[in-house]
């Protein structure tokens, strides 16, 4: 393992002599092995390591014990250490983020703050080859292109991942060999969220087809990363050739110039222009991008972020949506669903109760306020919100997506009632327009062993 990690460090230039590093240490085997090994490898390099641990306050006393464990380990190694606590459950309740995304935001903000205070050259995390393989599969399942399949990078800004080409089995073997103590997070063994299902179910099945599946998927990520970098460079060069004119409330470009490029570059140009304009990278889905490219002259479409696009006089025009006043889209802040548990939406006087149940369930009855979903829809970002301009939905039984606005029209939902229709969201996908229709291929089937049952109830007035 030492030779493999050292090879990764040298290949990507992750650590240089005399640097100051912040080590993100959770107390699990991955981060403990990383800290022990990097300290050993760099002891003659004059590298200084500052240990950082954030207690996310998800698991009460257990989280407190892990924080004490990391602080004690750092002290035994003679390393400076910063341990802080942050009430992430309250944060995600306020912001509507998923537990995974909320914890990640707070954790990286904490790490960057410590790095700045220490004047560190880099922050190192313990992502390894199995994490890489899981990420490739998750992105593949969602329908990603080369950019998504590139997955995790060995270096991202000042973030470095020296274990990225090392498998989890090697890490656990290293811990046993060096007799390193560590702490295990029991939530990693729960098969509720999609990443855990990939780790616990899908990868073991794939190993029967290819025992080297982790290496194969890691290689796929490396290939896609290199090719994605090339396409990004081509896209940057193309940006200077489309006669893009940026304005305060919009941007326009020459369609003839755009059409001279390969479809792959046209898609990237569209996404980059919208990302730069909205300052919200990733806001455009594949369907939105295709809709823009296929626009007919004189027509316009609404996009996420209160934008619309139209083709006019040989130019593609992006503008703020002047024809969608706030009162027409009185959506409430996205609220993460507790799984299992009860999530209250006081704005609509309802609650959503969720539970993971054995499937098929003989007492289950589907109706407008009850639906059962297969667990693959749980990707760590399950939440409920109101409609947004540009929303698209693939109703059960439909081969493609359609505008949510058109779905409402087809269902004869009065305009004044539409803003009060809750939407259950997984990632960027609507899986249930509550009271009307579930999404295509989201409901539990007889082939599933477990299902997520969601029930909508009126809040008590008492």
PDB file of N, CA, C and O in Angstrom, residues 398-454:
ATOM      1  N   UNK A 398     -45.248   7.088 -19.509  1.00  0.00           N
ATOM      2  CA  UNK A 398     -44.833   7.945 -20.618  1.00  0.00           C
ATOM      3  C   UNK A 398     -43.388   7.627 -20.983  1.00  0.00           C
ATOM      4  O   UNK A 398     -42.543   7.434 -20.103  1.00  0.00           O
ATOM      5  N   UNK A 399     -43.085   7.599 -22.273  1.00  0.00           N
ATOM      6  CA  UNK A 399     -41.747   7.214 -22.718  1.00  0.00           C
ATOM      7  C   UNK A 399     -40.722   8.323 -22.531  1.00  0.00           C
ATOM      8  O   UNK A 399     -39.525   8.061 -22.472  1.00  0.00           O
ATOM      9  N   UNK A 400     -41.151   9.561 -22.456  1.00  0.00           N
ATOM     10  CA  UNK A 400     -40.226  10.680 -22.280  1.00  0.00           C
ATOM     11  C   UNK A 400     -40.763  11.672 -21.273  1.00  0.00           C
ATOM     12  O   UNK A 400     -41.828  11.482 -20.684  1.00  0.00           O
ATOM     13  N   UNK A 401     -40.001  12.757 -21.058  1.00  0.00           N
ATOM     14  CA  UNK A 401     -40.430  13.770 -20.097  1.00  0.00           C
ATOM     15  C   UNK A 401     -41.337  14.790 -20.771  1.00  0.00           C
ATOM     16  O   UNK A 401     -41.385  14.906 -21.989  1.00  0.00           O
ATOM     17  N   UNK A 402     -42.056  15.524 -19.955  1.00  0.00           N
ATOM     18  CA  UNK A 402     -42.869  16.630 -20.453  1.00  0.00           C
ATOM     19  C   UNK A 402     -42.787  17.756 -19.429  1.00  0.00           C
ATOM     20  O   UNK A 402     -42.427  17.546 -18.256  1.00  0.00           O
ATOM     21  N   UNK A 403     -43.106  18.951 -19.852  1.00  0.00           N
ATOM     22  CA  UNK A 403     -43.105  20.075 -18.928  1.00  0.00           C
ATOM     23  C   UNK A 403     -44.153  19.835 -17.837  1.00  0.00           C
ATOM     24  O   UNK A 403     -45.255  19.372 -18.120  1.00  0.00           O
ATOM     25  N   UNK A 404     -43.793  20.169 -16.609  1.00  0.00           N
ATOM     26  CA  UNK A 404     -44.745  20.015 -15.514  1.00  0.00           C
ATOM     27  C   UNK A 404     -45.975  20.871 -15.773  1.00  0.00           C
ATOM     28  O   UNK A 404     -47.106  20.467 -15.449  1.00  0.00           O
ATOM     29  N   UNK A 405     -45.764  22.041 -16.367  1.00  0.00           N
ATOM     30  CA  UNK A 405     -46.891  22.914 -16.701  1.00  0.00           C
ATOM     31  C   UNK A 405     -47.878  22.189 -17.614  1.00  0.00           C
ATOM     32  O   UNK A 405     -49.099  22.247 -17.401  1.00  0.00           O
ATOM     33  N   UNK A 406     -47.347  21.468 -18.621  1.00  0.00           N
ATOM     34  CA  UNK A 406     -48.221  20.728 -19.535  1.00  0.00           C
ATOM     35  C   UNK A 406     -48.919  19.582 -18.816  1.00  0.00           C
ATOM     36  O   UNK A 406     -50.075  19.265 -19.104  1.00  0.00           O
ATOM     37  N   UNK A 407     -48.207  18.951 -17.880  1.00  0.00           N
ATOM     38  CA  UNK A 407     -48.831  17.876 -17.095  1.00  0.00           C
ATOM     39  C   UNK A 407     -50.005  18.424 -16.298  1.00  0.00           C
ATOM     40  O   UNK A 407     -51.076  17.812 -16.240  1.00  0.00           O
ATOM     41  N   UNK A 408     -49.820  19.583 -15.660  1.00  0.00           N
ATOM     42  CA  UNK A 408     -50.906  20.208 -14.897  1.00  0.00           C
ATOM     43  C   UNK A 408     -52.103  20.509 -15.797  1.00  0.00           C
ATOM     44  O   UNK A 408     -53.257  20.311 -15.409  1.00  0.00           O
ATOM     45  N   UNK A 409     -51.809  20.996 -17.006  1.00  0.00           N
ATOM     46  CA  UNK A 409     -52.890  21.304 -17.945  1.00  0.00           C
ATOM     47  C   UNK A 409     -53.640  20.025 -18.334  1.00  0.00           C
ATOM     48  O   UNK A 409     -54.876  19.992 -18.351  1.00  0.00           O
ATOM     49  N   UNK A 410     -52.876  18.961 -18.634  1.00  0.00           N
ATOM     50  CA  UNK A 410     -53.497  17.681 -19.009  1.00  0.00           C
ATOM     51  C   UNK A 410     -54.371  17.124 -17.892  1.00  0.00           C
ATOM     52  O   UNK A 410     -55.407  16.502 -18.154  1.00  0.00           O
ATOM     53  N   UNK A 411     -53.927  17.329 -16.647  1.00  0.00           N
ATOM     54  CA  UNK A 411     -54.675  16.820 -15.493  1.00  0.00           C
ATOM     55  C   UNK A 411     -55.804  17.760 -15.078  1.00  0.00           C
ATOM     56  O   UNK A 411     -56.509  17.487 -14.104  1.00  0.00           O
ATOM     57  N   UNK A 412     -55.947  18.884 -15.815  1.00  0.00           N
ATOM     58  CA  UNK A 412     -57.003  19.871 -15.551  1.00  0.00           C
ATOM     59  C   UNK A 412     -56.924  20.423 -14.124  1.00  0.00           C
ATOM     60  O   UNK A 412     -57.939  20.599 -13.438  1.00  0.00           O
ATOM     61  N   UNK A 413     -55.679  20.674 -13.661  1.00  0.00           N
ATOM     62  CA  UNK A 413     -55.475  21.268 -12.338  1.00  0.00           C
ATOM     63  C   UNK A 413     -55.602  22.781 -12.481  1.00  0.00           C
ATOM     64  O   UNK A 413     -54.854  23.401 -13.250  1.00  0.00           O
ATOM     65  N   UNK A 414     -56.522  23.411 -11.784  1.00  0.00           N
ATOM     66  CA  UNK A 414     -56.697  24.861 -11.903  1.00  0.00           C
ATOM     67  C   UNK A 414     -55.408  25.614 -11.613  1.00  0.00           C
ATOM     68  O   UNK A 414     -54.616  25.211 -10.742  1.00  0.00           O
ATOM     69  N   UNK A 415     -55.207  26.703 -12.331  1.00  0.00           N
ATOM     70  CA  UNK A 415     -53.970  27.460 -12.218  1.00  0.00           C
ATOM     71  C   UNK A 415     -53.683  27.889 -10.785  1.00  0.00           C
ATOM     72  O   UNK A 415     -52.541  27.810 -10.307  1.00  0.00           O
ATOM     73  N   UNK A 416     -54.714  28.313 -10.078  1.00  0.00           N
ATOM     74  CA  UNK A 416     -54.512  28.826  -8.719  1.00  0.00           C
ATOM     75  C   UNK A 416     -54.163  27.725  -7.726  1.00  0.00           C
ATOM     76  O   UNK A 416     -53.710  28.002  -6.616  1.00  0.00           O
ATOM     77  N   UNK A 417     -54.388  26.448  -8.089  1.00  0.00           N
ATOM     78  CA  UNK A 417     -54.078  25.335  -7.183  1.00  0.00           C
ATOM     79  C   UNK A 417     -52.692  24.750  -7.427  1.00  0.00           C
ATOM     80  O   UNK A 417     -52.184  23.986  -6.600  1.00  0.00           O
ATOM     81  N   UNK A 418     -52.075  25.066  -8.543  1.00  0.00           N
ATOM     82  CA  UNK A 418     -50.829  24.402  -8.923  1.00  0.00           C
ATOM     83  C   UNK A 418     -49.680  24.679  -7.955  1.00  0.00           C
ATOM     84  O   UNK A 418     -48.834  23.819  -7.718  1.00  0.00           O
ATOM     85  N   UNK A 419     -49.645  25.899  -7.404  1.00  0.00           N
ATOM     86  CA  UNK A 419     -48.532  26.233  -6.519  1.00  0.00           C
ATOM     87  C   UNK A 419     -48.615  25.479  -5.186  1.00  0.00           C
ATOM     88  O   UNK A 419     -47.645  25.475  -4.429  1.00  0.00           O
ATOM     89  N   UNK A 420     -49.751  24.845  -4.906  1.00  0.00           N
ATOM     90  CA  UNK A 420     -49.918  24.108  -3.646  1.00  0.00           C
ATOM     91  C   UNK A 420     -49.766  22.600  -3.833  1.00  0.00           C
ATOM     92  O   UNK A 420     -50.030  21.839  -2.908  1.00  0.00           O
ATOM     93  N   UNK A 421     -49.334  22.160  -5.022  1.00  0.00           N
ATOM     94  CA  UNK A 421     -49.146  20.726  -5.264  1.00  0.00           C
ATOM     95  C   UNK A 421     -47.723  20.347  -4.860  1.00  0.00           C
ATOM     96  O   UNK A 421     -46.756  20.832  -5.458  1.00  0.00           O
ATOM     97  N   UNK A 422     -47.544  19.477  -3.852  1.00  0.00           N
ATOM     98  CA  UNK A 422     -46.192  19.093  -3.438  1.00  0.00           C
ATOM     99  C   UNK A 422     -45.553  18.161  -4.468  1.00  0.00           C
ATOM    100  O   UNK A 422     -46.224  17.323  -5.076  1.00  0.00           O
ATOM    101  N   UNK A 423     -44.247  18.303  -4.627  1.00  0.00           N
ATOM    102  CA  UNK A 423     -43.471  17.428  -5.500  1.00  0.00           C
ATOM    103  C   UNK A 423     -42.421  16.711  -4.656  1.00  0.00           C
ATOM    104  O   UNK A 423     -41.701  17.354  -3.883  1.00  0.00           O
ATOM    105  N   UNK A 424     -42.345  15.389  -4.788  1.00  0.00           N
ATOM    106  CA  UNK A 424     -41.286  14.628  -4.121  1.00  0.00           C
ATOM    107  C   UNK A 424     -40.148  14.478  -5.122  1.00  0.00           C
ATOM    108  O   UNK A 424     -40.344  13.995  -6.235  1.00  0.00           O
ATOM    109  N   UNK A 425     -38.955  14.896  -4.709  1.00  0.00           N
ATOM    110  CA  UNK A 425     -37.809  14.997  -5.606  1.00  0.00           C
ATOM    111  C   UNK A 425     -36.702  14.057  -5.148  1.00  0.00           C
ATOM    112  O   UNK A 425     -36.399  13.975  -3.955  1.00  0.00           O
ATOM    113  N   UNK A 426     -36.097  13.352  -6.091  1.00  0.00           N
ATOM    114  CA  UNK A 426     -34.896  12.558  -5.831  1.00  0.00           C
ATOM    115  C   UNK A 426     -33.803  13.076  -6.750  1.00  0.00           C
ATOM    116  O   UNK A 426     -33.897  12.950  -7.972  1.00  0.00           O
ATOM    117  N   UNK A 427     -32.757  13.693  -6.172  1.00  0.00           N
ATOM    118  CA  UNK A 427     -31.740  14.331  -6.998  1.00  0.00           C
ATOM    119  C   UNK A 427     -32.359  15.503  -7.731  1.00  0.00           C
ATOM    120  O   UNK A 427     -32.870  16.433  -7.123  1.00  0.00           O
ATOM    121  N   UNK A 428     -32.361  15.452  -9.068  1.00  0.00           N
ATOM    122  CA  UNK A 428     -33.017  16.497  -9.856  1.00  0.00           C
ATOM    123  C   UNK A 428     -34.248  15.953 -10.568  1.00  0.00           C
ATOM    124  O   UNK A 428     -34.732  16.539 -11.535  1.00  0.00           O
ATOM    125  N   UNK A 429     -34.791  14.843 -10.071  1.00  0.00           N
ATOM    126  CA  UNK A 429     -35.878  14.145 -10.750  1.00  0.00           C
ATOM    127  C   UNK A 429     -37.145  14.142  -9.896  1.00  0.00           C
ATOM    128  O   UNK A 429     -37.104  13.819  -8.707  1.00  0.00           O
ATOM    129  N   UNK A 430     -38.269  14.516 -10.504  1.00  0.00           N
ATOM    130  CA  UNK A 430     -39.557  14.444  -9.812  1.00  0.00           C
ATOM    131  C   UNK A 430     -40.032  12.993  -9.845  1.00  0.00           C
ATOM    132  O   UNK A 430     -40.223  12.417 -10.914  1.00  0.00           O
ATOM    133  N   UNK A 431     -40.208  12.390  -8.667  1.00  0.00           N
ATOM    134  CA  UNK A 431     -40.666  10.996  -8.628  1.00  0.00           C
ATOM    135  C   UNK A 431     -42.144  10.887  -8.254  1.00  0.00           C
ATOM    136  O   UNK A 431     -42.736   9.827  -8.418  1.00  0.00           O
ATOM    137  N   UNK A 432     -42.726  11.980  -7.756  1.00  0.00           N
ATOM    138  CA  UNK A 432     -44.153  11.921  -7.406  1.00  0.00           C
ATOM    139  C   UNK A 432     -44.724  13.327  -7.402  1.00  0.00           C
ATOM    140  O   UNK A 432     -44.244  14.207  -6.676  1.00  0.00           O
ATOM    141  N   UNK A 433     -45.724  13.565  -8.240  1.00  0.00           N
ATOM    142  CA  UNK A 433     -46.565  14.753  -8.133  1.00  0.00           C
ATOM    143  C   UNK A 433     -47.692  14.335  -7.205  1.00  0.00           C
ATOM    144  O   UNK A 433     -48.631  13.638  -7.612  1.00  0.00           O
ATOM    145  N   UNK A 434     -47.561  14.724  -5.946  1.00  0.00           N
ATOM    146  CA  UNK A 434     -48.434  14.172  -4.895  1.00  0.00           C
ATOM    147  C   UNK A 434     -49.899  14.439  -5.225  1.00  0.00           C
ATOM    148  O   UNK A 434     -50.294  15.559  -5.547  1.00  0.00           O
ATOM    149  N   UNK A 435     -50.669  13.377  -5.126  1.00  0.00           N
ATOM    150  CA  UNK A 435     -52.094  13.476  -5.395  1.00  0.00           C
ATOM    151  C   UNK A 435     -52.466  13.182  -6.835  1.00  0.00           C
ATOM    152  O   UNK A 435     -53.657  13.075  -7.159  1.00  0.00           O
ATOM    153  N   UNK A 436     -51.424  12.998  -7.707  1.00  0.00           N
ATOM    154  CA  UNK A 436     -51.736  12.829  -9.125  1.00  0.00           C
ATOM    155  C   UNK A 436     -50.998  11.644  -9.755  1.00  0.00           C
ATOM    156  O   UNK A 436     -51.607  10.660 -10.146  1.00  0.00           O
ATOM    157  N   UNK A 437     -49.675  11.685  -9.866  1.00  0.00           N
ATOM    158  CA  UNK A 437     -48.991  10.638 -10.606  1.00  0.00           C
ATOM    159  C   UNK A 437     -47.574  10.435 -10.083  1.00  0.00           C
ATOM    160  O   UNK A 437     -46.895  11.399  -9.731  1.00  0.00           O
ATOM    161  N   UNK A 438     -47.143   9.167 -10.060  1.00  0.00           N
ATOM    162  CA  UNK A 438     -45.747   8.860  -9.758  1.00  0.00           C
ATOM    163  C   UNK A 438     -44.942   8.900 -11.050  1.00  0.00           C
ATOM    164  O   UNK A 438     -45.495   8.887 -12.148  1.00  0.00           O
ATOM    165  N   UNK A 439     -43.609   8.926 -10.904  1.00  0.00           N
ATOM    166  CA  UNK A 439     -42.737   8.962 -12.064  1.00  0.00           C
ATOM    167  C   UNK A 439     -42.546   7.581 -12.666  1.00  0.00           C
ATOM    168  O   UNK A 439     -42.743   6.549 -12.007  1.00  0.00           O
ATOM    169  N   UNK A 440     -42.150   7.558 -13.925  1.00  0.00           N
ATOM    170  CA  UNK A 440     -41.882   6.306 -14.630  1.00  0.00           C
ATOM    171  C   UNK A 440     -40.732   5.552 -13.946  1.00  0.00           C
ATOM    172  O   UNK A 440     -39.701   6.130 -13.602  1.00  0.00           O
ATOM    173  N   UNK A 441     -40.937   4.249 -13.735  1.00  0.00           N
ATOM    174  CA  UNK A 441     -39.943   3.347 -13.160  1.00  0.00           C
ATOM    175  C   UNK A 441     -39.461   3.793 -11.777  1.00  0.00           C
ATOM    176  O   UNK A 441     -38.286   3.678 -11.442  1.00  0.00           O
ATOM    177  N   UNK A 442     -40.374   4.316 -10.978  1.00  0.00           N
ATOM    178  CA  UNK A 442     -40.017   4.683  -9.604  1.00  0.00           C
ATOM    179  C   UNK A 442     -40.771   3.856  -8.569  1.00  0.00           C
ATOM    180  O   UNK A 442     -40.301   3.699  -7.449  1.00  0.00           O
ATOM    181  N   UNK A 443     -41.942   3.322  -8.932  1.00  0.00           N
ATOM    182  CA  UNK A 443     -42.739   2.570  -7.968  1.00  0.00           C
ATOM    183  C   UNK A 443     -42.137   1.201  -7.697  1.00  0.00           C
ATOM    184  O   UNK A 443     -41.478   0.603  -8.558  1.00  0.00           O
ATOM    185  N   UNK A 444     -42.358   0.710  -6.481  1.00  0.00           N
ATOM    186  CA  UNK A 444     -41.899  -0.627  -6.114  1.00  0.00           C
ATOM    187  C   UNK A 444     -42.612  -1.679  -6.962  1.00  0.00           C
ATOM    188  O   UNK A 444     -43.780  -1.517  -7.327  1.00  0.00           O
ATOM    189  N   UNK A 445     -41.887  -2.745  -7.284  1.00  0.00           N
ATOM    190  CA  UNK A 445     -42.440  -3.841  -8.076  1.00  0.00           C
ATOM    191  C   UNK A 445     -42.328  -5.140  -7.276  1.00  0.00           C
ATOM    192  O   UNK A 445     -41.634  -5.191  -6.251  1.00  0.00           O
ATOM    193  N   UNK A 446     -42.982  -6.215  -7.726  1.00  0.00           N
ATOM    194  CA  UNK A 446     -42.875  -7.500  -7.016  1.00  0.00           C
ATOM    195  C   UNK A 446     -41.448  -8.026  -6.927  1.00  0.00           C
ATOM    196  O   UNK A 446     -41.166  -8.906  -6.112  1.00  0.00           O
ATOM    197  N   UNK A 447     -40.529  -7.495  -7.749  1.00  0.00           N
ATOM    198  CA  UNK A 447     -39.144  -7.951  -7.716  1.00  0.00           C
ATOM    199  C   UNK A 447     -38.359  -7.340  -6.562  1.00  0.00           C
ATOM    200  O   UNK A 447     -37.277  -7.813  -6.220  1.00  0.00           O
ATOM    201  N   UNK A 448     -38.899  -6.277  -5.962  1.00  0.00           N
ATOM    202  CA  UNK A 448     -38.207  -5.604  -4.862  1.00  0.00           C
ATOM    203  C   UNK A 448     -38.455  -6.323  -3.549  1.00  0.00           C
ATOM    204  O   UNK A 448     -39.553  -6.805  -3.287  1.00  0.00           O
ATOM    205  N   UNK A 449     -37.414  -6.392  -2.708  1.00  0.00           N
ATOM    206  CA  UNK A 449     -37.555  -6.995  -1.379  1.00  0.00           C
ATOM    207  C   UNK A 449     -37.988  -5.966  -0.337  1.00  0.00           C
ATOM    208  O   UNK A 449     -38.579  -6.320   0.674  1.00  0.00           O
ATOM    209  N   UNK A 450     -37.661  -4.700  -0.578  1.00  0.00           N
ATOM    210  CA  UNK A 450     -38.060  -3.622   0.323  1.00  0.00           C
ATOM    211  C   UNK A 450     -38.584  -2.459  -0.507  1.00  0.00           C
ATOM    212  O   UNK A 450     -38.289  -2.346  -1.697  1.00  0.00           O
ATOM    213  N   UNK A 451     -39.345  -1.590   0.134  1.00  0.00           N
ATOM    214  CA  UNK A 451     -39.880  -0.422  -0.552  1.00  0.00           C
ATOM    215  C   UNK A 451     -39.947   0.750   0.420  1.00  0.00           C
ATOM    216  O   UNK A 451     -39.989   0.568   1.644  1.00  0.00           O
ATOM    217  N   UNK A 452     -39.953   1.945  -0.142  1.00  0.00           N
ATOM    218  CA  UNK A 452     -40.163   3.156   0.648  1.00  0.00           C
ATOM    219  C   UNK A 452     -41.624   3.550   0.515  1.00  0.00           C
ATOM    220  O   UNK A 452     -42.096   3.854  -0.585  1.00  0.00           O
ATOM    221  N   UNK A 453     -42.338   3.526   1.623  1.00  0.00           N
ATOM    222  CA  UNK A 453     -43.757   3.867   1.639  1.00  0.00           C
ATOM    223  C   UNK A 453     -43.888   5.305   2.111  1.00  0.00           C
ATOM    224  O   UNK A 453     -43.427   5.672   3.201  1.00  0.00           O
ATOM    225  N   UNK A 454     -44.499   6.158   1.297  1.00  0.00           N
ATOM    226  CA  UNK A 454     -44.720   7.560   1.657  1.00  0.00           C
ATOM    227  C   UNK A 454     -46.223   7.808   1.758  1.00  0.00           C
ATOM    228  O   UNK A 454     -46.963   7.519   0.814  1.00  0.00           O
TER     229      UNK A 454
END
